[in-house]
PDB file of C-alpha atoms in Angstrom:
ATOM      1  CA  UNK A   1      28.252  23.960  48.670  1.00 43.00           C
ATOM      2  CA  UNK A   2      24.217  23.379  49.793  1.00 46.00           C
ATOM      3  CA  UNK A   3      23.051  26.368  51.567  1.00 48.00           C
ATOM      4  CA  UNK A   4      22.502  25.908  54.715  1.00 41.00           C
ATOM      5  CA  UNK A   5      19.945  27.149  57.182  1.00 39.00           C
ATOM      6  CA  UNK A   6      21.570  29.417  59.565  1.00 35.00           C
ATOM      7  CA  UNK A   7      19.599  32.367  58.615  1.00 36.00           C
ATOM      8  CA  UNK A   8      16.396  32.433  60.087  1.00 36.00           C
ATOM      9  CA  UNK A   9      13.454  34.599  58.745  1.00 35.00           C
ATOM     10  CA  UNK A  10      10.810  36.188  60.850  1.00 37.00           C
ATOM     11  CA  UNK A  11       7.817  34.478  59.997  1.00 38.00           C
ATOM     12  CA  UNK A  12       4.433  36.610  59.350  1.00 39.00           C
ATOM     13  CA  UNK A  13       1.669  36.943  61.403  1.00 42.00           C
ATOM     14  CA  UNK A  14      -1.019  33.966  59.944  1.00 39.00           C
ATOM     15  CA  UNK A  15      -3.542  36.464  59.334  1.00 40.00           C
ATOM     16  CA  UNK A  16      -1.633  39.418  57.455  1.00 40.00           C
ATOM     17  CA  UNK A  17       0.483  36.161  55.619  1.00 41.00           C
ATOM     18  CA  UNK A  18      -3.262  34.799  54.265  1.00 40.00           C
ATOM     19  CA  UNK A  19      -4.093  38.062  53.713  1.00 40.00           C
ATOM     20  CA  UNK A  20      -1.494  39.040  51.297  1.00 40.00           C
ATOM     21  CA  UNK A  21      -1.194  36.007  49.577  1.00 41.00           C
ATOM     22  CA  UNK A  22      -5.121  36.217  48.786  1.00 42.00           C
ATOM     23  CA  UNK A  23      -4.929  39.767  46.918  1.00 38.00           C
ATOM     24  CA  UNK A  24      -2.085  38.416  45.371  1.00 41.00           C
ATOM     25  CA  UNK A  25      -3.941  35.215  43.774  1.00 40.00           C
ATOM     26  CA  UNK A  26      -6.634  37.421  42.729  1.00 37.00           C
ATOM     27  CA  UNK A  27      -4.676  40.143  40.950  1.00 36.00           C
ATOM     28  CA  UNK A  28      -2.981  36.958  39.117  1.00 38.00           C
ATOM     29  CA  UNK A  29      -6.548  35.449  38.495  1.00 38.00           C
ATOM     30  CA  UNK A  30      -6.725  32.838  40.784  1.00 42.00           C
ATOM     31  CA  UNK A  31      -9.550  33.893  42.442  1.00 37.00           C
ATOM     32  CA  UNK A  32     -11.418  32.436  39.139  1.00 39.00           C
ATOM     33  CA  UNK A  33     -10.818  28.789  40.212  1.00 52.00           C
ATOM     34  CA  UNK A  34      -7.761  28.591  38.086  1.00 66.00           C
ATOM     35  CA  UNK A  35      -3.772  28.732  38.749  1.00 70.00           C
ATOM     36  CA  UNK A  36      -2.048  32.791  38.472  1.00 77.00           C
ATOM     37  CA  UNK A  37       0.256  33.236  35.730  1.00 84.00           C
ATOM     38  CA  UNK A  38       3.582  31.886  36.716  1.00 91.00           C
ATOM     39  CA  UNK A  39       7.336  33.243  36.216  1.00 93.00           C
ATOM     40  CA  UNK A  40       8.815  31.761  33.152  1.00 92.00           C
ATOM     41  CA  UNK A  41      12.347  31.585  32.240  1.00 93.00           C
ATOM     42  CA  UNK A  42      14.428  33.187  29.868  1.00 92.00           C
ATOM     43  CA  UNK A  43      17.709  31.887  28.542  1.00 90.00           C
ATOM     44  CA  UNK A  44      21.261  32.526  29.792  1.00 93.00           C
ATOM     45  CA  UNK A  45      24.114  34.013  28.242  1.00 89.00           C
ATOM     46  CA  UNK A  46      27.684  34.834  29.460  1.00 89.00           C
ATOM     47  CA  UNK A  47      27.952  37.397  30.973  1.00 92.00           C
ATOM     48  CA  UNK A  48      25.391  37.481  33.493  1.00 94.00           C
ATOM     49  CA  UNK A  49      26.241  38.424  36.652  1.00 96.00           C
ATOM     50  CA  UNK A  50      26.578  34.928  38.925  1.00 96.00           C
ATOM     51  CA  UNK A  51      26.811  36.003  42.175  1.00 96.00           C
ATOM     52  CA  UNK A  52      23.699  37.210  41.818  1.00 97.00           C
ATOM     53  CA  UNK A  53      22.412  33.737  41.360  1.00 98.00           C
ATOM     54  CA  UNK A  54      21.507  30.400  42.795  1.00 98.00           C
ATOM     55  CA  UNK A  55      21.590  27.055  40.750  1.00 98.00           C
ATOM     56  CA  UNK A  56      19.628  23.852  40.804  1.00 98.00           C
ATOM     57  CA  UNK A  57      18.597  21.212  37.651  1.00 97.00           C
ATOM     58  CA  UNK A  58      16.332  21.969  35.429  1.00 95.00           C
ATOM     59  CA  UNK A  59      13.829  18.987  36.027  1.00 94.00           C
ATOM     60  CA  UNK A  60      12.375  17.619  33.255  1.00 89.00           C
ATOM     61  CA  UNK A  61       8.856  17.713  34.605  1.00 93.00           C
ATOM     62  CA  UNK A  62       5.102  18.673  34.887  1.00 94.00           C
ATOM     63  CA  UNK A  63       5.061  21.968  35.597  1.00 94.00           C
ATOM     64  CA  UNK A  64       2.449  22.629  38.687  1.00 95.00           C
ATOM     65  CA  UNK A  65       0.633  24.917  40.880  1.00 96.00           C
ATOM     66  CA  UNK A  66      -0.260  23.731  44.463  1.00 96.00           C
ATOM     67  CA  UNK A  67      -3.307  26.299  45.917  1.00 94.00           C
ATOM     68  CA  UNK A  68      -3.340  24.768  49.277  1.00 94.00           C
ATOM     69  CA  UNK A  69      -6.163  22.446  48.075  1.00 94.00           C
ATOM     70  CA  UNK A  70      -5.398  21.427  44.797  1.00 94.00           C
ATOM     71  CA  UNK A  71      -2.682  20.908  41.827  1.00 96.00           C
ATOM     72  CA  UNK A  72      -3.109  22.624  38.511  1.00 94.00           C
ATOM     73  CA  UNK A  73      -1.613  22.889  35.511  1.00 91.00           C
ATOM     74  CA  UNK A  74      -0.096  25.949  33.197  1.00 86.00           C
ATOM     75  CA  UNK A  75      -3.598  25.896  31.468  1.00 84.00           C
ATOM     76  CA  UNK A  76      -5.717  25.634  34.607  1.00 87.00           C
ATOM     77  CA  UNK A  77      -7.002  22.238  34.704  1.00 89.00           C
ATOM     78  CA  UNK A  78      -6.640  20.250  37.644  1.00 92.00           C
ATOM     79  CA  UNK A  79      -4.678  17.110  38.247  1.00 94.00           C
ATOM     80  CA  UNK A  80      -6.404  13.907  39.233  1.00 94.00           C
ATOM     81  CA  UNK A  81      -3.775  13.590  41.947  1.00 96.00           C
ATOM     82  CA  UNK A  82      -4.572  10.749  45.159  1.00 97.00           C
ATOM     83  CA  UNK A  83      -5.643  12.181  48.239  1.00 96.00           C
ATOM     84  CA  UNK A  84      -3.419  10.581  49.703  1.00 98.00           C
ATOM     85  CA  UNK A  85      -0.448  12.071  47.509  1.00 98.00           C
ATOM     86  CA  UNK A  86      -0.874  15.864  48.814  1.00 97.00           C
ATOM     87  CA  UNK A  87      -2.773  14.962  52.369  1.00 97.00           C
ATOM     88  CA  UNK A  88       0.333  16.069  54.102  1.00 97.00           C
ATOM     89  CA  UNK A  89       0.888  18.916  51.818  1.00 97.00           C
ATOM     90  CA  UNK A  90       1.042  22.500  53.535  1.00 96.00           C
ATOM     91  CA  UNK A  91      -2.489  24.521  53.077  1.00 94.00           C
ATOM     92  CA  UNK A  92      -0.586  27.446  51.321  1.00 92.00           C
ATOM     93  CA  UNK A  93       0.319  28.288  47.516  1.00 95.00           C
ATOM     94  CA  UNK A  94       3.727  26.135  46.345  1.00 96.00           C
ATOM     95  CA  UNK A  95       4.791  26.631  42.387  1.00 97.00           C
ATOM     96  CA  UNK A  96       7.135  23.482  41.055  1.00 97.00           C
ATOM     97  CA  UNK A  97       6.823  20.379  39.092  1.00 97.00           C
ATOM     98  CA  UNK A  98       5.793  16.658  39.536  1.00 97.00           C
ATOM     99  CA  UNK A  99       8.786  15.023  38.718  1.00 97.00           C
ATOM    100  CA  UNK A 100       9.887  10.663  38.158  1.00 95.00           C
ATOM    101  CA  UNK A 101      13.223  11.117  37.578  1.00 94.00           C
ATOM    102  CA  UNK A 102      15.327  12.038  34.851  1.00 93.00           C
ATOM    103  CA  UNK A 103      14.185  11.000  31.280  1.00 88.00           C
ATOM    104  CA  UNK A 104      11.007   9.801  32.249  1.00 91.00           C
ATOM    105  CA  UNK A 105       8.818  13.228  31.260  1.00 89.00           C
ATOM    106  CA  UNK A 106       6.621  10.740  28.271  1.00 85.00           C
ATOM    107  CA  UNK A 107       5.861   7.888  31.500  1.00 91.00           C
ATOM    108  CA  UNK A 108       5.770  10.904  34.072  1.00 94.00           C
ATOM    109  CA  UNK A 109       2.744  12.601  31.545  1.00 90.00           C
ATOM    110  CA  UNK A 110       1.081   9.284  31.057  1.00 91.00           C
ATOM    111  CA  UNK A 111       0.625   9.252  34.728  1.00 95.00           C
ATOM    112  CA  UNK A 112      -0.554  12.558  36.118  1.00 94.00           C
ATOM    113  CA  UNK A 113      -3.040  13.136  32.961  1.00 91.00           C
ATOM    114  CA  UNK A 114      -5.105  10.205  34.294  1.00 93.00           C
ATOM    115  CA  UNK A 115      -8.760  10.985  35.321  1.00 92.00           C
ATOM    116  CA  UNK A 116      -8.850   8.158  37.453  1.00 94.00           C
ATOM    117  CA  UNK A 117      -5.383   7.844  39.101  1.00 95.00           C
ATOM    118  CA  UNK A 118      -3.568   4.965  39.692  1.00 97.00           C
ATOM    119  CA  UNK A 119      -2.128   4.655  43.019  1.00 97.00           C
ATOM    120  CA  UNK A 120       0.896   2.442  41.938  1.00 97.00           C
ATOM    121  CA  UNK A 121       2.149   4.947  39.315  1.00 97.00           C
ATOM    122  CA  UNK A 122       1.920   7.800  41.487  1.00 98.00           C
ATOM    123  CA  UNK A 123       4.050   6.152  44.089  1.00 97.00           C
ATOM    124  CA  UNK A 124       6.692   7.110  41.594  1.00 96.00           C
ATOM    125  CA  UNK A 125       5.639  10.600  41.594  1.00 97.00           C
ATOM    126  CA  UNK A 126       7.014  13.563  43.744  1.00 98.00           C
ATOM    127  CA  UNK A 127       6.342  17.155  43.858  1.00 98.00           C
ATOM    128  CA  UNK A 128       9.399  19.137  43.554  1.00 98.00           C
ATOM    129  CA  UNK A 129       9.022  23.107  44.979  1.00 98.00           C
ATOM    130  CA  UNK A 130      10.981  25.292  43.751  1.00 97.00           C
ATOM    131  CA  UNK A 131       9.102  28.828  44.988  1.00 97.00           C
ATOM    132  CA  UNK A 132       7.067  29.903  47.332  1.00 95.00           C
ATOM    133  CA  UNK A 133       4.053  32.815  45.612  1.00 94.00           C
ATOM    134  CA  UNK A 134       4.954  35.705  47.958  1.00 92.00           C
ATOM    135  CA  UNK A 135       4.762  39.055  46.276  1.00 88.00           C
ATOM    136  CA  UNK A 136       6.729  40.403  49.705  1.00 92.00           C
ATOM    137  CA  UNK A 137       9.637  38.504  49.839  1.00 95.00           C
ATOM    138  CA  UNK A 138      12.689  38.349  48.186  1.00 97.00           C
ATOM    139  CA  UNK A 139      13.662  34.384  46.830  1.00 98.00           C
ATOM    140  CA  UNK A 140      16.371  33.790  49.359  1.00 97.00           C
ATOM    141  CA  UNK A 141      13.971  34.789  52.032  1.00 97.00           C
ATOM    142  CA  UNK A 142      10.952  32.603  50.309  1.00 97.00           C
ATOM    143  CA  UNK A 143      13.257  29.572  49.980  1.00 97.00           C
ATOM    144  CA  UNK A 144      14.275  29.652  53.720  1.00 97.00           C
ATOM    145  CA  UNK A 145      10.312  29.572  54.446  1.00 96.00           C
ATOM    146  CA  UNK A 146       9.864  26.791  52.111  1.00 97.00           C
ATOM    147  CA  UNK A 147      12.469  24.748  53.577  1.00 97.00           C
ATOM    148  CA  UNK A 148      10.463  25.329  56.813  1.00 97.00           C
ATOM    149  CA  UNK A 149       7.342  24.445  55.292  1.00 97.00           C
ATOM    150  CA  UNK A 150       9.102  21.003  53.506  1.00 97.00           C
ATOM    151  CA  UNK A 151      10.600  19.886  56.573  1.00 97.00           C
ATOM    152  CA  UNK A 152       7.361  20.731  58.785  1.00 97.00           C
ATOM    153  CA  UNK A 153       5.101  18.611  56.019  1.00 97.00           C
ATOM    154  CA  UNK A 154       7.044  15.734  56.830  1.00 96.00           C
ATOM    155  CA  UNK A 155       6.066  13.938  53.423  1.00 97.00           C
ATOM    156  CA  UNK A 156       8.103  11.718  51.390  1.00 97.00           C
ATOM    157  CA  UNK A 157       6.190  13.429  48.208  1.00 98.00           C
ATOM    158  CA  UNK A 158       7.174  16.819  48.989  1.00 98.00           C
ATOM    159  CA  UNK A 159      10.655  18.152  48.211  1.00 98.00           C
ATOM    160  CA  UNK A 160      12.846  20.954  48.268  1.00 98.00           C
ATOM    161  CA  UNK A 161      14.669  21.646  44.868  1.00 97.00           C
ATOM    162  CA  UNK A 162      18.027  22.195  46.545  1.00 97.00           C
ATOM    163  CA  UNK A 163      20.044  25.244  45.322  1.00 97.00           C
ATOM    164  CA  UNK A 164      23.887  25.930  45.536  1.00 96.00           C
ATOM    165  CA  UNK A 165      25.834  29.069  44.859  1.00 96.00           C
ATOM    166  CA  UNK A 166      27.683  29.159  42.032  1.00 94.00           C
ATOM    167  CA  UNK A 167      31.285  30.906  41.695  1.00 92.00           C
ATOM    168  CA  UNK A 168      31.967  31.490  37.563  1.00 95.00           C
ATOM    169  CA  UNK A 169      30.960  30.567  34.027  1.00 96.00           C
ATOM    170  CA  UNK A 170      33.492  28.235  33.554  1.00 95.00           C
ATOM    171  CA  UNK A 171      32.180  26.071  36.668  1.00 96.00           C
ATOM    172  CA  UNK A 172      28.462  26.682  35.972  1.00 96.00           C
ATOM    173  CA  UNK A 173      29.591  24.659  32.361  1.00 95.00           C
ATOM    174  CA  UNK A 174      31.161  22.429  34.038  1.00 96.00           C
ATOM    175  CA  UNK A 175      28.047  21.538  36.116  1.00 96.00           C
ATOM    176  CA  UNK A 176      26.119  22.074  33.250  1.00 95.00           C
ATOM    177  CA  UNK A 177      28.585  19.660  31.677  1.00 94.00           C
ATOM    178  CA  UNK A 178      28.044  16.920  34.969  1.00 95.00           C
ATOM    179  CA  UNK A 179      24.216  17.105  34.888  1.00 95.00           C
ATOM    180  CA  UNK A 180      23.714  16.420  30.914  1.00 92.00           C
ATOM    181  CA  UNK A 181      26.036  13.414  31.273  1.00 92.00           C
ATOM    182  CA  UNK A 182      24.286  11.961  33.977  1.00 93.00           C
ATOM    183  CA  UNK A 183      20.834  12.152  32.146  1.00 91.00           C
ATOM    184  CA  UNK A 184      20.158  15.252  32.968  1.00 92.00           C
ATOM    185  CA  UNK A 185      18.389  18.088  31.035  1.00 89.00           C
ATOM    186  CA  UNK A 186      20.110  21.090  32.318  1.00 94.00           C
ATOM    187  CA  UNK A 187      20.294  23.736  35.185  1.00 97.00           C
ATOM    188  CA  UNK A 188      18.100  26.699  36.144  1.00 97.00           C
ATOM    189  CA  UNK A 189      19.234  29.674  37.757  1.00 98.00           C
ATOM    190  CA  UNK A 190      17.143  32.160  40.043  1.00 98.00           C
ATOM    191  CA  UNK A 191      17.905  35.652  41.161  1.00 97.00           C
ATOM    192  CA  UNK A 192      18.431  35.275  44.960  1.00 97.00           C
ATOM    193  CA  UNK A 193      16.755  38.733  45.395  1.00 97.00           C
ATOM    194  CA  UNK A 194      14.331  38.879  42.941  1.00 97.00           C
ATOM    195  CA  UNK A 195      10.101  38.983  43.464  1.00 96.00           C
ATOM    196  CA  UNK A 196       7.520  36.391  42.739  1.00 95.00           C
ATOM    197  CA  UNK A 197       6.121  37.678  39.600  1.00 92.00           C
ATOM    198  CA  UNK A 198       4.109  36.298  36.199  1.00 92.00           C
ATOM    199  CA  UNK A 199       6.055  36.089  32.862  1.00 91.00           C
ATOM    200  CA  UNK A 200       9.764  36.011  31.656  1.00 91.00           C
ATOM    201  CA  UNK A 201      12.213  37.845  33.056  1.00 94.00           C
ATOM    202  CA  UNK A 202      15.790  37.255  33.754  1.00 96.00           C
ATOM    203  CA  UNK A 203      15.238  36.550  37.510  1.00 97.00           C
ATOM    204  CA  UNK A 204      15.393  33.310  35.872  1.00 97.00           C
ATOM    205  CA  UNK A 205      17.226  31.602  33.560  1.00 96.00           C
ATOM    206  CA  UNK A 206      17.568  28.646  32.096  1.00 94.00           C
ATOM    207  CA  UNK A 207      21.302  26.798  31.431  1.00 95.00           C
ATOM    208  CA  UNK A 208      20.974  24.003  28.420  1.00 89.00           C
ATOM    209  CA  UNK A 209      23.666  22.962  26.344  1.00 84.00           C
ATOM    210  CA  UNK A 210      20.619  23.300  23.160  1.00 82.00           C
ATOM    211  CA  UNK A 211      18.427  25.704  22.865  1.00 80.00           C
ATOM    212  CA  UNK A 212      14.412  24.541  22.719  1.00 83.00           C
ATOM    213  CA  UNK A 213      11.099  26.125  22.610  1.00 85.00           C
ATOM    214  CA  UNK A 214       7.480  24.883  21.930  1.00 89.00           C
ATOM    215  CA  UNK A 215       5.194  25.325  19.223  1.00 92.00           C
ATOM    216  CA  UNK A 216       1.487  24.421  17.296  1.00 94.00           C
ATOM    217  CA  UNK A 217       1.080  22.110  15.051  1.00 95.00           C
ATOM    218  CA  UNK A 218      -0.998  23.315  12.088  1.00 95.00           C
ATOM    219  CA  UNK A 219      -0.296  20.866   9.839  1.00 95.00           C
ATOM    220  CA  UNK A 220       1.076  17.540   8.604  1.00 95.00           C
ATOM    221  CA  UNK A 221       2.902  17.557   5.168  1.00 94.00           C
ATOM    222  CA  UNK A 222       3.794  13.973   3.371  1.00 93.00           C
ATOM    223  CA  UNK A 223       6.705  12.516   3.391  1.00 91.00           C
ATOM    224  CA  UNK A 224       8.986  11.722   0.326  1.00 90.00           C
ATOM    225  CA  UNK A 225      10.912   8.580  -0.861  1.00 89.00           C
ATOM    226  CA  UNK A 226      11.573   6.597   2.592  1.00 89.00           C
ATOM    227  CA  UNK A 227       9.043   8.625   3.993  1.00 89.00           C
ATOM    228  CA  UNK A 228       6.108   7.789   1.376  1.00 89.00           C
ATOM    229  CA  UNK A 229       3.062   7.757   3.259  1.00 91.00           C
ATOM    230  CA  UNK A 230       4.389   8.761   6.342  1.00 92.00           C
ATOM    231  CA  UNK A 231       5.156  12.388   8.034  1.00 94.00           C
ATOM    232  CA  UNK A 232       7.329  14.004   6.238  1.00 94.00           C
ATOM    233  CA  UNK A 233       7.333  17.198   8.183  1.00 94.00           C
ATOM    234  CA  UNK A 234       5.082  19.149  10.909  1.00 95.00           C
ATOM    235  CA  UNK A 235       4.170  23.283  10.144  1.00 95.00           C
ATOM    236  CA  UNK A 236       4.073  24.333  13.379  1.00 95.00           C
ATOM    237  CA  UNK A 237       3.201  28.291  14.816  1.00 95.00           C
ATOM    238  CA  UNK A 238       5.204  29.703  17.415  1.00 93.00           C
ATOM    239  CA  UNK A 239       3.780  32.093  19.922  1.00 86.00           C
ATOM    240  CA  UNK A 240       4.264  35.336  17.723  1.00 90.00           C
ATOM    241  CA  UNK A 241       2.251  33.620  14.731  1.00 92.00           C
ATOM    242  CA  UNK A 242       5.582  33.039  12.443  1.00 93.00           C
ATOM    243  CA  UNK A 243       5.405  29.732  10.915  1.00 95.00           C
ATOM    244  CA  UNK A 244       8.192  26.753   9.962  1.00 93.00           C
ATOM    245  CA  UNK A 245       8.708  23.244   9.209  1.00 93.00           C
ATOM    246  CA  UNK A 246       9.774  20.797  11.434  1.00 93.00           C
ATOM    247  CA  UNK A 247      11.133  17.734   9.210  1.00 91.00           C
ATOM    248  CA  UNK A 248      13.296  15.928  11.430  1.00 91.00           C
ATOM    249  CA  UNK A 249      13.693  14.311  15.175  1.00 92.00           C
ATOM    250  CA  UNK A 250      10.773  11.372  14.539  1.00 92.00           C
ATOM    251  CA  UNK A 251      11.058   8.648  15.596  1.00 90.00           C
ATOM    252  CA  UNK A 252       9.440   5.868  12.733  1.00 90.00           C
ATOM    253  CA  UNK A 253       6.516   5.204  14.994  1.00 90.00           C
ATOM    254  CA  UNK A 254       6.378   9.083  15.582  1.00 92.00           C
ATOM    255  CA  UNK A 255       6.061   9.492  11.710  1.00 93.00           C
ATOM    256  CA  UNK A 256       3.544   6.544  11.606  1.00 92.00           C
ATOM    257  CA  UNK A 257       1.667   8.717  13.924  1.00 91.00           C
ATOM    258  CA  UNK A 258       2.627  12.203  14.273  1.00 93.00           C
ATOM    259  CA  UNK A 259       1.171  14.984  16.763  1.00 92.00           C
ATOM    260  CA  UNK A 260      -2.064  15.714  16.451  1.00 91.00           C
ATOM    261  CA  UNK A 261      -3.550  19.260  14.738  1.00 94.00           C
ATOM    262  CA  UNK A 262      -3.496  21.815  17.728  1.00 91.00           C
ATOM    263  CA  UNK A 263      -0.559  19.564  19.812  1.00 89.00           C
ATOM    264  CA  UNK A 264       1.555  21.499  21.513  1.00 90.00           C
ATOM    265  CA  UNK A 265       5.376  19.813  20.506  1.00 92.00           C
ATOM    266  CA  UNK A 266       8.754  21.411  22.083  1.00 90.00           C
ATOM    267  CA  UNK A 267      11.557  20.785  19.588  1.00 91.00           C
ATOM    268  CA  UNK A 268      15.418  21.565  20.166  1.00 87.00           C
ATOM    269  CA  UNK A 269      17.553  24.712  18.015  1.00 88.00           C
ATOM    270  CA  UNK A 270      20.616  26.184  17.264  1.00 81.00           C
ATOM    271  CA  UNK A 271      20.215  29.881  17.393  1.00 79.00           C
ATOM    272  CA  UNK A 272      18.177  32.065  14.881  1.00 81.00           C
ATOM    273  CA  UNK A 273      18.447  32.487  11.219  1.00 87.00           C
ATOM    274  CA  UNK A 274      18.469  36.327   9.813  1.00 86.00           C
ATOM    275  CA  UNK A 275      14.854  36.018   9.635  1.00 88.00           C
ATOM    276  CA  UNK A 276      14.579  34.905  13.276  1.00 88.00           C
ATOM    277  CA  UNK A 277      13.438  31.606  12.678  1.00 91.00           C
ATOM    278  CA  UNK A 278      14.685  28.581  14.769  1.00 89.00           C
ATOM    279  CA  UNK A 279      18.307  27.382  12.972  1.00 86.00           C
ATOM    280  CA  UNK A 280      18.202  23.644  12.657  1.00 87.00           C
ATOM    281  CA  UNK A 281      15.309  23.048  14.597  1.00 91.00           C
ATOM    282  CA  UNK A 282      14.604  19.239  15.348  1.00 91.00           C
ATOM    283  CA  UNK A 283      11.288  17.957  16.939  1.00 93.00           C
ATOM    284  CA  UNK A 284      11.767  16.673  20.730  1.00 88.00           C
ATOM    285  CA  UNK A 285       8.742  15.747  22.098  1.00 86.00           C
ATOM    286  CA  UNK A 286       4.754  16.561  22.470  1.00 88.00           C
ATOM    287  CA  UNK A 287       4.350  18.162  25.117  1.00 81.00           C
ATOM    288  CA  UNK A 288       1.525  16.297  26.519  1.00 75.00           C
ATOM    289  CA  UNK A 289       1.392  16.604  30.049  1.00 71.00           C
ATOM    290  CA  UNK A 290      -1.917  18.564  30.577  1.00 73.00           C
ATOM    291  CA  UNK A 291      -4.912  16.493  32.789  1.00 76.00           C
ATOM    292  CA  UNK A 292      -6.876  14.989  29.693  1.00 65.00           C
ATOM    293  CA  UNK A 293     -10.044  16.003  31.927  1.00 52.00           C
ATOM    294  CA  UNK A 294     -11.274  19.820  31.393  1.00 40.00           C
ATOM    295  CA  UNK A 295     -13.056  21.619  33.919  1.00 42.00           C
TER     296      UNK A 295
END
């Protein structure tokens, strides 16, 4: 069932509310001009304790920080995005994603990268909130105030990722289950009384029936036989500076003209080998969807 809004939350004082959220921007860096670190999830596993939860999809989508004034990306460069787009937007932090719809992440990135934006594209475009950066409030009490703050904005480009409860493994699979068939990508869960706070944690987790994870690419090696000429095979870096191949998932034209040196590509995996590398890893995507301006 949605959750509904019965419980109501004693808003803040203005003041001490502003006053809060600005030490915690700076302590995260914000006060720099660029977005704080954000929570990132981890994976999930049986086992985990589901009543502690909430469950929404996983949106397939530009991850994005809203300051109040502007939206920035993981790396801290700002999207081009119409004035008209956030004008109704509240004038307080928001973390979620830009989202099209459901397998439309390579149009979706085409779109918000733009210098110049086009105001026809972004017509397709909403912003999907998922927190609220609070450092004082448990989630179930930050996604009552953003519900508050959604429905007060009144705009049909801000909305509320919805979240449900979620009784047992077995039915969070068969969601799970319901959501990939339907073009989905998967479901995310969040701790109902966990904090707002920078890197992974298991406050929230993400449900996919594959595994994936991103990577560098430091180099292109040649294809053989079919291949001749083409990609045969991306070495790509992960995060702790291990290195692997990644020979399959192209698409001919993606061969023709693979990711670029540096690229950052996500690619899809079965579990770890003994040696901890990625088991059967196959390439998904580049995951292009930073503003192509730098500031």
């Amino acid at each position: 069932m949605p959750l509904c809004n019965t419980t109501r939350v004693r808003a803040m004082p203005l003041a001490f509310s502003f006053i809060v959220v600005s030490i915690f921007l700076s302590a995260f860096g914000h006060a720099s001009g660029r977005p704080p670190a954000l929570p990132l999830a981890n994976v999930y596993h049986p086992g985990v304790n589901l009543e502690e939860y909430w469950v929404s999809e996983k949106l397939d989508g530009v991850r994005v920080f809203w300051d109040g004034e502007t939206l920035w990306s993981r790396g801290g460069y700002r999207y081009s995005a119409p004035a008209w787009f956030t004008r109704q937007f509240p004038a307080q932090p928001l973390d979620g994603e830009l989202w099209s719809g459901r397998g439309r992440f390579a149009e979706l990135s085409g779109v918000v990268r733009k210098v110049q934006p086009v105001d026809q594209e972004w017509r397709q475009v909403r912003f999907y909130v998922f927190d609220l950066p609070e450092p004082d409030r448990p989630f179930e009490q930050r996604y009552r105030r953003l519900q508050q703050l959604v429905t007060a904005a009144d705009s049909r480009y801000l909305v509320l990722v919805e979240q449900r409860v979620v009784a047992s493994h077995d039915e969070l699979m068969a969601r799970l289950e319901q959501t990939v068939a339907a073009g989905g990508e998967g479901l995310m869960l969040k701790r109902r009384k966990s904090w707002y706070q920078a890197g992974r944690s298991d406050d929230l987790l993400k449900v996919k029936k594959h595994q994936d994870a991103e990577a560098t690419v430091v180099a292109h090696l040649p294809g053989k036989g079919k291949y001749e000429g083409l990609l045969g095979a991306l070495e790509v870096e992960l995060e702790s500076g291990r290195r692997f191949r990644l020979g399959t998932g192209f698409t001919d034209e993606e061969r023709h003209n693979p990711p670029a040196i540096g690229a950052r590509v996500t690619f899809r995996y079965r579990g770890l080998t003994a040696t901890g590398l990625p088991r059967f890893a196959s390439f998904l995507r580049t995951r292009n969807d930073e503003p192509e301006s730098i500031e």
